[in-house]
Short mmCIF file of C-alpha atoms in Angstrom, two decimals:
data_model
loop_
_atom_site.label_atom_id
_atom_site.label_comp_id
_atom_site.label_asym_id
_atom_site.label_seq_id
_atom_site.Cartn_x
_atom_site.Cartn_y
_atom_site.Cartn_z
CA PRO A 1 0.00 0.00 0.00
CA ASP A 2 1.13 3.52 -0.69
CA GLY A 3 1.38 6.26 1.91
CA GLU A 4 -2.09 7.62 1.23
CA GLN A 5 -3.70 4.19 1.71
CA VAL A 6 -1.85 3.76 4.99
CA GLU A 7 -3.05 7.19 6.13
CA GLN A 8 -6.64 6.35 5.14
CA ALA A 9 -6.46 3.09 7.09
CA ARG A 10 -5.09 4.93 10.13
CA ARG A 11 -7.88 7.54 10.01
CA PHE A 12 -10.49 4.81 9.60
CA ALA A 13 -9.11 2.89 12.59
CA GLU A 14 -9.13 6.01 14.76
CA GLN A 15 -12.76 6.70 13.94
CA ALA A 16 -14.06 3.13 13.84
CA LEU A 17 -12.27 1.58 16.79
CA THR A 18 -14.12 3.30 19.58
CA MET A 19 -14.28 0.60 22.24
CA PRO A 20 -11.48 -0.02 24.72
CA PRO A 21 -9.83 -3.41 24.16
CA GLU A 22 -10.64 -4.49 27.73
CA GLU A 23 -14.37 -4.01 27.12
CA ALA A 24 -14.20 -5.89 23.83
CA ALA A 25 -12.35 -8.73 25.57
CA ARG A 26 -14.99 -8.84 28.34
CA GLN A 27 -17.78 -9.14 25.75
CA ILE A 28 -15.90 -11.82 23.82
CA VAL A 29 -15.28 -13.92 26.94
CA ALA A 30 -18.94 -13.60 27.97
CA ALA A 31 -20.09 -14.67 24.49
CA VAL A 32 -17.77 -17.67 24.47
CA GLN A 33 -18.87 -18.72 27.96
CA SER A 34 -22.53 -18.51 27.01
CA ARG A 35 -21.80 -20.28 23.68
CA ARG A 36 -23.28 -17.47 21.61
CA PRO A 37 -22.63 -18.29 17.95
CA ARG A 38 -22.36 -14.63 16.95
CA LEU A 39 -21.10 -11.45 18.57
CA VAL A 40 -21.23 -7.95 17.15
CA ILE A 41 -19.36 -5.68 19.50
CA THR A 42 -19.71 -1.94 18.77
CA ARG A 43 -22.71 0.17 17.80
CA ALA A 44 -21.06 0.92 14.45
CA ALA A 45 -20.60 -2.79 13.83
CA ARG A 46 -24.21 -3.47 14.79
CA ALA A 47 -25.36 -0.81 12.33
CA GLY A 48 -23.22 -2.37 9.61
CA ASP A 49 -24.47 -5.83 10.47
CA TRP A 50 -28.07 -4.61 10.30
CA LEU A 51 -27.41 -2.87 6.98
CA VAL A 52 -25.76 -5.87 5.33
CA ARG A 53 -28.65 -8.09 6.39
CA LEU A 54 -31.26 -5.57 5.22
CA ALA A 55 -29.67 -4.66 1.88
CA PRO A 56 -26.84 -7.08 1.07
CA ALA A 57 -26.54 -6.05 -2.57
CA ARG A 58 -26.15 -2.36 -1.72
CA TYR A 59 -24.01 -2.69 1.42
CA TRP A 60 -20.65 -1.72 -0.10
CA SER A 61 -21.97 1.26 -2.05
CA LEU A 62 -23.78 2.56 1.02
CA THR A 63 -20.80 2.14 3.34
CA GLU A 64 -18.54 3.83 0.79
CA ARG A 65 -20.94 6.78 0.65
CA VAL A 66 -21.00 7.07 4.44
CA ALA A 67 -17.21 6.86 4.60
CA ARG A 68 -16.88 9.67 2.05
CA ARG A 69 -19.27 11.86 4.04
CA ARG A 70 -17.26 11.25 7.19
CA LYS A 71 -14.06 11.80 5.22
CA ILE A 72 -12.73 8.38 6.20
CA THR A 73 -11.65 7.50 2.66
#
């Protein structure tokens, strides 16, 4: 990847990764202990999960549009 792609990935990570790792770990352990087959951790991930289930064919175009509005890409 070139420098601009690396910078875009860094900006995306800063905006998307909003949960402390300790909290994510706590949720993962709880899900494993309760044998939950699926775990979606953050609100942003839940929104994406909902969107991909609601409109799977349009998911990537919609997420790209949102990313452009938020200036992530």
